[in-house]
PDB file of N, CA and C in Angstrom:
ATOM      1  N   UNK A   1     108.664  84.899  99.880  1.00 91.00           N
ATOM      2  CA  UNK A   1     109.542  83.812 100.157  1.00 91.00           C
ATOM      3  C   UNK A   1     110.241  83.431  98.879  1.00 91.00           C
ATOM      4  N   UNK A   2     111.569  83.438  98.911  1.00 93.00           N
ATOM      5  CA  UNK A   2     112.340  82.998  97.750  1.00 93.00           C
ATOM      6  C   UNK A   2     112.729  81.560  97.961  1.00 93.00           C
ATOM      7  N   UNK A   3     112.492  80.706  96.965  1.00 94.00           N
ATOM      8  CA  UNK A   3     112.799  79.257  97.100  1.00 94.00           C
ATOM      9  C   UNK A   3     114.304  78.992  96.974  1.00 94.00           C
ATOM     10  N   UNK A   4     114.791  77.954  97.592  1.00 93.00           N
ATOM     11  CA  UNK A   4     116.206  77.635  97.525  1.00 93.00           C
ATOM     12  C   UNK A   4     116.567  77.091  96.140  1.00 93.00           C
ATOM     13  N   UNK A   5     117.862  77.169  95.837  1.00 92.00           N
ATOM     14  CA  UNK A   5     118.333  76.691  94.588  1.00 92.00           C
ATOM     15  C   UNK A   5     119.066  77.719  93.814  1.00 92.00           C
ATOM     16  N   UNK A   6     119.548  77.360  92.625  1.00 90.00           N
ATOM     17  CA  UNK A   6     120.324  78.281  91.794  1.00 90.00           C
ATOM     18  C   UNK A   6     119.441  79.088  90.840  1.00 90.00           C
ATOM     19  N   UNK A   7     118.241  78.581  90.579  1.00 93.00           N
ATOM     20  CA  UNK A   7     117.336  79.278  89.621  1.00 93.00           C
ATOM     21  C   UNK A   7     116.816  80.620  90.154  1.00 93.00           C
ATOM     22  N   UNK A   8     116.669  80.738  91.455  1.00 91.00           N
ATOM     23  CA  UNK A   8     116.093  81.950  92.079  1.00 91.00           C
ATOM     24  C   UNK A   8     116.948  83.159  91.790  1.00 91.00           C
ATOM     25  N   UNK A   9     118.283  83.005  91.850  1.00 94.00           N
ATOM     26  CA  UNK A   9     119.184  84.131  91.675  1.00 94.00           C
ATOM     27  C   UNK A   9     119.987  84.044  90.396  1.00 94.00           C
ATOM     28  N   UNK A  10     119.493  83.250  89.402  1.00 92.00           N
ATOM     29  CA  UNK A  10     120.224  83.075  88.143  1.00 92.00           C
ATOM     30  C   UNK A  10     120.492  84.326  87.378  1.00 92.00           C
ATOM     31  N   UNK A  11     119.615  85.298  87.443  1.00 93.00           N
ATOM     32  CA  UNK A  11     119.763  86.487  86.615  1.00 93.00           C
ATOM     33  C   UNK A  11     120.769  87.468  87.231  1.00 93.00           C
ATOM     34  N   UNK A  12     121.228  87.243  88.433  1.00 94.00           N
ATOM     35  CA  UNK A  12     122.132  88.166  89.103  1.00 94.00           C
ATOM     36  C   UNK A  12     123.585  87.779  88.777  1.00 94.00           C
ATOM     37  N   UNK A  13     124.506  88.773  88.673  1.00 95.00           N
ATOM     38  CA  UNK A  13     125.918  88.464  88.420  1.00 95.00           C
ATOM     39  C   UNK A  13     126.567  87.822  89.664  1.00 95.00           C
ATOM     40  N   UNK A  14     127.515  87.009  89.414  1.00 93.00           N
ATOM     41  CA  UNK A  14     128.203  86.317  90.528  1.00 93.00           C
ATOM     42  C   UNK A  14     128.881  87.279  91.469  1.00 93.00           C
ATOM     43  N   UNK A  15     129.276  88.426  90.990  1.00 95.00           N
ATOM     44  CA  UNK A  15     129.982  89.430  91.812  1.00 95.00           C
ATOM     45  C   UNK A  15     129.162  89.993  92.955  1.00 95.00           C
ATOM     46  N   UNK A  16     127.864  89.795  92.882  1.00 95.00           N
ATOM     47  CA  UNK A  16     126.983  90.393  93.956  1.00 95.00           C
ATOM     48  C   UNK A  16     126.725  89.428  95.058  1.00 95.00           C
ATOM     49  N   UNK A  17     127.258  88.192  94.977  1.00 95.00           N
ATOM     50  CA  UNK A  17     126.974  87.162  96.012  1.00 95.00           C
ATOM     51  C   UNK A  17     127.363  87.612  97.418  1.00 95.00           C
ATOM     52  N   UNK A  18     128.493  88.209  97.584  1.00 95.00           N
ATOM     53  CA  UNK A  18     128.910  88.658  98.914  1.00 95.00           C
ATOM     54  C   UNK A  18     127.986  89.691  99.464  1.00 95.00           C
ATOM     55  N   UNK A  19     127.513  90.567  98.645  1.00 96.00           N
ATOM     56  CA  UNK A  19     126.560  91.594  99.050  1.00 96.00           C
ATOM     57  C   UNK A  19     125.214  90.959  99.510  1.00 96.00           C
ATOM     58  N   UNK A  20     124.790  89.921  98.795  1.00 96.00           N
ATOM     59  CA  UNK A  20     123.543  89.238  99.199  1.00 96.00           C
ATOM     60  C   UNK A  20     123.706  88.607 100.569  1.00 96.00           C
ATOM     61  N   UNK A  21     124.892  88.032 100.857  1.00 95.00           N
ATOM     62  CA  UNK A  21     125.135  87.484 102.188  1.00 95.00           C
ATOM     63  C   UNK A  21     125.101  88.548 103.242  1.00 95.00           C
ATOM     64  N   UNK A  22     125.607  89.772 102.960  1.00 95.00           N
ATOM     65  CA  UNK A  22     125.610  90.856 103.877  1.00 95.00           C
ATOM     66  C   UNK A  22     124.125  91.281 104.197  1.00 95.00           C
ATOM     67  N   UNK A  23     123.268  91.075 103.169  1.00 95.00           N
ATOM     68  CA  UNK A  23     121.850  91.423 103.362  1.00 95.00           C
ATOM     69  C   UNK A  23     121.098  90.348 104.106  1.00 95.00           C
ATOM     70  N   UNK A  24     121.759  89.266 104.471  1.00 94.00           N
ATOM     71  CA  UNK A  24     121.137  88.248 105.293  1.00 94.00           C
ATOM     72  C   UNK A  24     120.659  86.999 104.480  1.00 94.00           C
ATOM     73  N   UNK A  25     120.984  86.941 103.209  1.00 95.00           N
ATOM     74  CA  UNK A  25     120.520  85.817 102.440  1.00 95.00           C
ATOM     75  C   UNK A  25     121.548  84.667 102.536  1.00 95.00           C
ATOM     76  N   UNK A  26     121.062  83.424 102.728  1.00 95.00           N
ATOM     77  CA  UNK A  26     121.981  82.292 102.826  1.00 95.00           C
ATOM     78  C   UNK A  26     122.419  81.877 101.410  1.00 95.00           C
ATOM     79  N   UNK A  27     123.540  82.413 100.917  1.00 95.00           N
ATOM     80  CA  UNK A  27     123.999  82.127  99.544  1.00 95.00           C
ATOM     81  C   UNK A  27     125.380  81.529  99.539  1.00 95.00           C
ATOM     82  N   UNK A  28     125.689  80.890  98.431  1.00 95.00           N
ATOM     83  CA  UNK A  28     127.010  80.346  98.210  1.00 95.00           C
ATOM     84  C   UNK A  28     127.284  80.389  96.719  1.00 95.00           C
ATOM     85  N   UNK A  29     128.520  80.689  96.361  1.00 94.00           N
ATOM     86  CA  UNK A  29     128.897  80.723  94.938  1.00 94.00           C
ATOM     87  C   UNK A  29     129.448  79.338  94.575  1.00 94.00           C
ATOM     88  N   UNK A  30     128.779  78.648  93.606  1.00 93.00           N
ATOM     89  CA  UNK A  30     129.175  77.342  93.165  1.00 93.00           C
ATOM     90  C   UNK A  30     129.299  77.374  91.677  1.00 93.00           C
ATOM     91  N   UNK A  31     130.496  77.080  91.147  1.00 92.00           N
ATOM     92  CA  UNK A  31     130.771  77.086  89.729  1.00 92.00           C
ATOM     93  C   UNK A  31     130.342  78.360  89.040  1.00 92.00           C
ATOM     94  N   UNK A  32     130.531  79.496  89.705  1.00 92.00           N
ATOM     95  CA  UNK A  32     130.206  80.794  89.104  1.00 92.00           C
ATOM     96  C   UNK A  32     128.774  81.149  89.191  1.00 92.00           C
ATOM     97  N   UNK A  33     127.940  80.338  89.827  1.00 94.00           N
ATOM     98  CA  UNK A  33     126.487  80.676  89.968  1.00 94.00           C
ATOM     99  C   UNK A  33     126.153  80.815  91.432  1.00 94.00           C
ATOM    100  N   UNK A  34     125.238  81.752  91.683  1.00 95.00           N
ATOM    101  CA  UNK A  34     124.815  81.988  93.050  1.00 95.00           C
ATOM    102  C   UNK A  34     123.706  81.003  93.381  1.00 95.00           C
ATOM    103  N   UNK A  35     123.896  80.239  94.489  1.00 95.00           N
ATOM    104  CA  UNK A  35     122.921  79.350  94.979  1.00 95.00           C
ATOM    105  C   UNK A  35     122.310  79.844  96.277  1.00 95.00           C
ATOM    106  N   UNK A  36     120.993  79.852  96.365  1.00 95.00           N
ATOM    107  CA  UNK A  36     120.327  80.150  97.593  1.00 95.00           C
ATOM    108  C   UNK A  36     120.210  78.858  98.385  1.00 95.00           C
ATOM    109  N   UNK A  37     120.846  78.785  99.562  1.00 95.00           N
ATOM    110  CA  UNK A  37     120.986  77.549 100.299  1.00 95.00           C
ATOM    111  C   UNK A  37     119.733  77.107 101.075  1.00 95.00           C
ATOM    112  N   UNK A  38     118.781  78.004 101.227  1.00 94.00           N
ATOM    113  CA  UNK A  38     117.538  77.670 101.898  1.00 94.00           C
ATOM    114  C   UNK A  38     116.493  78.702 101.515  1.00 94.00           C
ATOM    115  N   UNK A  39     115.212  78.427 101.786  1.00 94.00           N
ATOM    116  CA  UNK A  39     114.180  79.429 101.489  1.00 94.00           C
ATOM    117  C   UNK A  39     114.475  80.689 102.299  1.00 94.00           C
ATOM    118  N   UNK A  40     114.220  81.816 101.718  1.00 94.00           N
ATOM    119  CA  UNK A  40     114.483  83.090 102.426  1.00 94.00           C
ATOM    120  C   UNK A  40     113.248  83.955 102.334  1.00 94.00           C
ATOM    121  N   UNK A  41     112.756  84.356 103.524  1.00 94.00           N
ATOM    122  CA  UNK A  41     111.623  85.249 103.618  1.00 94.00           C
ATOM    123  C   UNK A  41     112.155  86.679 103.615  1.00 94.00           C
ATOM    124  N   UNK A  42     111.834  87.401 102.519  1.00 94.00           N
ATOM    125  CA  UNK A  42     112.326  88.765 102.385  1.00 94.00           C
ATOM    126  C   UNK A  42     111.517  89.740 103.248  1.00 94.00           C
ATOM    127  N   UNK A  43     110.191  89.611 103.183  1.00 92.00           N
ATOM    128  CA  UNK A  43     109.317  90.466 103.989  1.00 92.00           C
ATOM    129  C   UNK A  43     107.957  89.780 104.165  1.00 92.00           C
ATOM    130  N   UNK A  44     107.172  90.321 105.105  1.00 91.00           N
ATOM    131  CA  UNK A  44     105.846  89.774 105.376  1.00 91.00           C
ATOM    132  C   UNK A  44     104.822  90.929 105.271  1.00 91.00           C
ATOM    133  N   UNK A  45     103.658  90.567 104.792  1.00 87.00           N
ATOM    134  CA  UNK A  45     102.583  91.560 104.646  1.00 87.00           C
ATOM    135  C   UNK A  45     102.245  92.184 106.009  1.00 87.00           C
ATOM    136  N   UNK A  46     102.108  93.508 106.021  1.00 89.00           N
ATOM    137  CA  UNK A  46     101.758  94.163 107.249  1.00 89.00           C
ATOM    138  C   UNK A  46     102.923  94.526 108.148  1.00 89.00           C
ATOM    139  N   UNK A  47     104.096  94.043 107.858  1.00 92.00           N
ATOM    140  CA  UNK A  47     105.306  94.309 108.628  1.00 92.00           C
ATOM    141  C   UNK A  47     106.081  95.415 107.957  1.00 92.00           C
ATOM    142  N   UNK A  48     106.807  96.196 108.759  1.00 93.00           N
ATOM    143  CA  UNK A  48     107.637  97.282 108.204  1.00 93.00           C
ATOM    144  C   UNK A  48     108.730  96.713 107.311  1.00 93.00           C
ATOM    145  N   UNK A  49     108.972  97.355 106.162  1.00 91.00           N
ATOM    146  CA  UNK A  49     109.997  96.917 105.260  1.00 91.00           C
ATOM    147  C   UNK A  49     111.334  97.496 105.639  1.00 91.00           C
ATOM    148  N   UNK A  50     112.298  96.620 105.837  1.00 94.00           N
ATOM    149  CA  UNK A  50     113.636  97.084 106.231  1.00 94.00           C
ATOM    150  C   UNK A  50     114.397  97.523 104.997  1.00 94.00           C
ATOM    151  N   UNK A  51     115.491  98.288 105.210  1.00 94.00           N
ATOM    152  CA  UNK A  51     116.289  98.726 104.061  1.00 94.00           C
ATOM    153  C   UNK A  51     116.957  97.527 103.366  1.00 94.00           C
ATOM    154  N   UNK A  52     117.339  96.494 104.120  1.00 95.00           N
ATOM    155  CA  UNK A  52     117.928  95.305 103.511  1.00 95.00           C
ATOM    156  C   UNK A  52     116.897  94.588 102.629  1.00 95.00           C
ATOM    157  N   UNK A  53     115.677  94.477 103.132  1.00 94.00           N
ATOM    158  CA  UNK A  53     114.614  93.806 102.350  1.00 94.00           C
ATOM    159  C   UNK A  53     114.306  94.600 101.092  1.00 94.00           C
ATOM    160  N   UNK A  54     114.303  95.912 101.213  1.00 94.00           N
ATOM    161  CA  UNK A  54     114.024  96.770 100.047  1.00 94.00           C
ATOM    162  C   UNK A  54     115.118  96.632  99.004  1.00 94.00           C
ATOM    163  N   UNK A  55     116.362  96.455  99.422  1.00 95.00           N
ATOM    164  CA  UNK A  55     117.491  96.251  98.481  1.00 95.00           C
ATOM    165  C   UNK A  55     117.329  94.933  97.785  1.00 95.00           C
ATOM    166  N   UNK A  56     116.951  93.840  98.522  1.00 95.00           N
ATOM    167  CA  UNK A  56     116.750  92.546  97.934  1.00 95.00           C
ATOM    168  C   UNK A  56     115.627  92.570  96.929  1.00 95.00           C
ATOM    169  N   UNK A  57     114.517  93.209  97.270  1.00 94.00           N
ATOM    170  CA  UNK A  57     113.391  93.302  96.335  1.00 94.00           C
ATOM    171  C   UNK A  57     113.762  94.093  95.084  1.00 94.00           C
ATOM    172  N   UNK A  58     114.558  95.121  95.219  1.00 93.00           N
ATOM    173  CA  UNK A  58     115.033  95.891  94.072  1.00 93.00           C
ATOM    174  C   UNK A  58     115.925  95.026  93.187  1.00 93.00           C
ATOM    175  N   UNK A  59     116.833  94.299  93.771  1.00 93.00           N
ATOM    176  CA  UNK A  59     117.739  93.412  92.988  1.00 93.00           C
ATOM    177  C   UNK A  59     116.980  92.334  92.270  1.00 93.00           C
ATOM    178  N   UNK A  60     115.918  91.816  92.908  1.00 92.00           N
ATOM    179  CA  UNK A  60     115.122  90.779  92.281  1.00 92.00           C
ATOM    180  C   UNK A  60     114.049  91.293  91.355  1.00 92.00           C
ATOM    181  N   UNK A  61     113.954  92.607  91.260  1.00 90.00           N
ATOM    182  CA  UNK A  61     112.954  93.309  90.421  1.00 90.00           C
ATOM    183  C   UNK A  61     111.511  92.919  90.819  1.00 90.00           C
ATOM    184  N   UNK A  62     111.304  92.831  92.121  1.00 88.00           N
ATOM    185  CA  UNK A  62     109.983  92.511  92.642  1.00 88.00           C
ATOM    186  C   UNK A  62     109.317  93.805  93.064  1.00 88.00           C
ATOM    187  N   UNK A  63     108.214  94.116  92.482  1.00 84.00           N
ATOM    188  CA  UNK A  63     107.484  95.381  92.802  1.00 84.00           C
ATOM    189  C   UNK A  63     106.497  95.099  93.939  1.00 84.00           C
ATOM    190  N   UNK A  64     106.445  96.006  94.870  1.00 76.00           N
ATOM    191  CA  UNK A  64     105.542  95.878  96.033  1.00 76.00           C
ATOM    192  C   UNK A  64     104.262  96.666  95.898  1.00 76.00           C
ATOM    193  N   UNK A  65     104.169  97.470  94.858  1.00 79.00           N
ATOM    194  CA  UNK A  65     102.963  98.284  94.713  1.00 79.00           C
ATOM    195  C   UNK A  65     102.597  98.373  93.243  1.00 79.00           C
ATOM    196  N   UNK A  66     101.357  98.663  93.007  1.00 81.00           N
ATOM    197  CA  UNK A  66     100.915  98.877  91.620  1.00 81.00           C
ATOM    198  C   UNK A  66     100.165 100.229  91.608  1.00 81.00           C
ATOM    199  N   UNK A  67     100.566 101.058  90.693  1.00 86.00           N
ATOM    200  CA  UNK A  67      99.965 102.380  90.583  1.00 86.00           C
ATOM    201  C   UNK A  67      99.139 102.420  89.315  1.00 86.00           C
ATOM    202  N   UNK A  68      97.984 103.036  89.391  1.00 92.00           N
ATOM    203  CA  UNK A  68      97.133 103.217  88.202  1.00 92.00           C
ATOM    204  C   UNK A  68      96.861 104.744  88.031  1.00 92.00           C
ATOM    205  N   UNK A  69      96.523 105.102  86.836  1.00 90.00           N
ATOM    206  CA  UNK A  69      96.221 106.475  86.537  1.00 90.00           C
ATOM    207  C   UNK A  69      94.970 106.549  85.689  1.00 90.00           C
ATOM    208  N   UNK A  70      94.050 107.394  86.106  1.00 89.00           N
ATOM    209  CA  UNK A  70      92.812 107.619  85.389  1.00 89.00           C
ATOM    210  C   UNK A  70      92.799 109.075  84.907  1.00 89.00           C
ATOM    211  N   UNK A  71      92.717 109.233  83.568  1.00 87.00           N
ATOM    212  CA  UNK A  71      92.696 110.577  83.030  1.00 87.00           C
ATOM    213  C   UNK A  71      91.269 111.094  83.119  1.00 87.00           C
ATOM    214  N   UNK A  72      91.144 112.232  83.763  1.00 89.00           N
ATOM    215  CA  UNK A  72      89.844 112.851  83.961  1.00 89.00           C
ATOM    216  C   UNK A  72      89.641 113.998  82.984  1.00 89.00           C
ATOM    217  N   UNK A  73      90.729 114.631  82.545  1.00 90.00           N
ATOM    218  CA  UNK A  73      90.632 115.698  81.612  1.00 90.00           C
ATOM    219  C   UNK A  73      92.012 115.933  80.966  1.00 90.00           C
ATOM    220  N   UNK A  74      92.021 116.683  79.829  1.00 88.00           N
ATOM    221  CA  UNK A  74      93.273 117.009  79.184  1.00 88.00           C
ATOM    222  C   UNK A  74      93.103 118.284  78.377  1.00 88.00           C
ATOM    223  N   UNK A  75      94.257 118.893  77.959  1.00 90.00           N
ATOM    224  CA  UNK A  75      94.213 120.083  77.155  1.00 90.00           C
ATOM    225  C   UNK A  75      94.529 119.658  75.695  1.00 90.00           C
ATOM    226  N   UNK A  76      93.802 120.319  74.727  1.00 89.00           N
ATOM    227  CA  UNK A  76      94.074 120.091  73.323  1.00 89.00           C
ATOM    228  C   UNK A  76      94.803 121.314  72.788  1.00 89.00           C
ATOM    229  N   UNK A  77      95.379 121.159  71.567  1.00 89.00           N
ATOM    230  CA  UNK A  77      95.998 122.314  70.946  1.00 89.00           C
ATOM    231  C   UNK A  77      95.049 123.458  70.836  1.00 89.00           C
ATOM    232  N   UNK A  78      95.477 124.674  71.022  1.00 86.00           N
ATOM    233  CA  UNK A  78      94.612 125.828  70.959  1.00 86.00           C
ATOM    234  C   UNK A  78      94.044 126.156  72.315  1.00 86.00           C
ATOM    235  N   UNK A  79      94.419 125.418  73.349  1.00 86.00           N
ATOM    236  CA  UNK A  79      93.956 125.756  74.690  1.00 86.00           C
ATOM    237  C   UNK A  79      92.600 125.255  75.071  1.00 86.00           C
ATOM    238  N   UNK A  80      92.028 124.294  74.321  1.00 88.00           N
ATOM    239  CA  UNK A  80      90.715 123.755  74.618  1.00 88.00           C
ATOM    240  C   UNK A  80      90.831 122.673  75.712  1.00 88.00           C
ATOM    241  N   UNK A  81      90.037 122.853  76.740  1.00 88.00           N
ATOM    242  CA  UNK A  81      89.985 121.876  77.864  1.00 88.00           C
ATOM    243  C   UNK A  81      88.925 120.847  77.559  1.00 88.00           C
ATOM    244  N   UNK A  82      89.329 119.558  77.641  1.00 86.00           N
ATOM    245  CA  UNK A  82      88.431 118.434  77.388  1.00 86.00           C
ATOM    246  C   UNK A  82      88.210 117.641  78.635  1.00 86.00           C
ATOM    247  N   UNK A  83      86.959 117.541  79.045  1.00 88.00           N
ATOM    248  CA  UNK A  83      86.593 116.702  80.202  1.00 88.00           C
ATOM    249  C   UNK A  83      86.349 115.264  79.696  1.00 88.00           C
ATOM    250  N   UNK A  84      87.144 114.323  80.140  1.00 84.00           N
ATOM    251  CA  UNK A  84      87.077 112.932  79.659  1.00 84.00           C
ATOM    252  C   UNK A  84      85.772 112.242  80.084  1.00 84.00           C
ATOM    253  N   UNK A  85      85.107 112.755  81.077  1.00 80.00           N
ATOM    254  CA  UNK A  85      83.853 112.130  81.491  1.00 80.00           C
ATOM    255  C   UNK A  85      82.796 112.323  80.413  1.00 80.00           C
ATOM    256  N   UNK A  86      82.951 113.347  79.603  1.00 72.00           N
ATOM    257  CA  UNK A  86      82.035 113.609  78.494  1.00 72.00           C
ATOM    258  C   UNK A  86      82.281 112.688  77.341  1.00 72.00           C
ATOM    259  N   UNK A  87      83.435 112.050  77.301  1.00 71.00           N
ATOM    260  CA  UNK A  87      83.801 111.186  76.160  1.00 71.00           C
ATOM    261  C   UNK A  87      83.190 109.779  76.344  1.00 71.00           C
ATOM    262  N   UNK A  88      82.899 109.110  75.294  1.00 67.00           N
ATOM    263  CA  UNK A  88      82.390 107.726  75.318  1.00 67.00           C
ATOM    264  C   UNK A  88      83.516 106.776  75.489  1.00 67.00           C
ATOM    265  N   UNK A  89      83.305 105.641  76.117  1.00 58.00           N
ATOM    266  CA  UNK A  89      84.355 104.604  76.248  1.00 58.00           C
ATOM    267  C   UNK A  89      84.642 103.938  74.927  1.00 58.00           C
TER     268      UNK A  89
END
């Protein structure tokens, strides 16, 4: 849920305001700043993400997933294979 007001969309350029309205956001351009006229629910947990909602999340730089990586092994120079489970923390 995005809260109403000008602070929510402050980082976006004024030229994108019409596009935000096309995506279903209640916006208005006032003194060169984009104002969100009411709270806007972009998406809900467990519901399918629409293409419009995905575009809004991308514009707002809101990430919906977190990925982690655990290194289990790697190669050293000379072709030596190192199993990271054998290494101490």
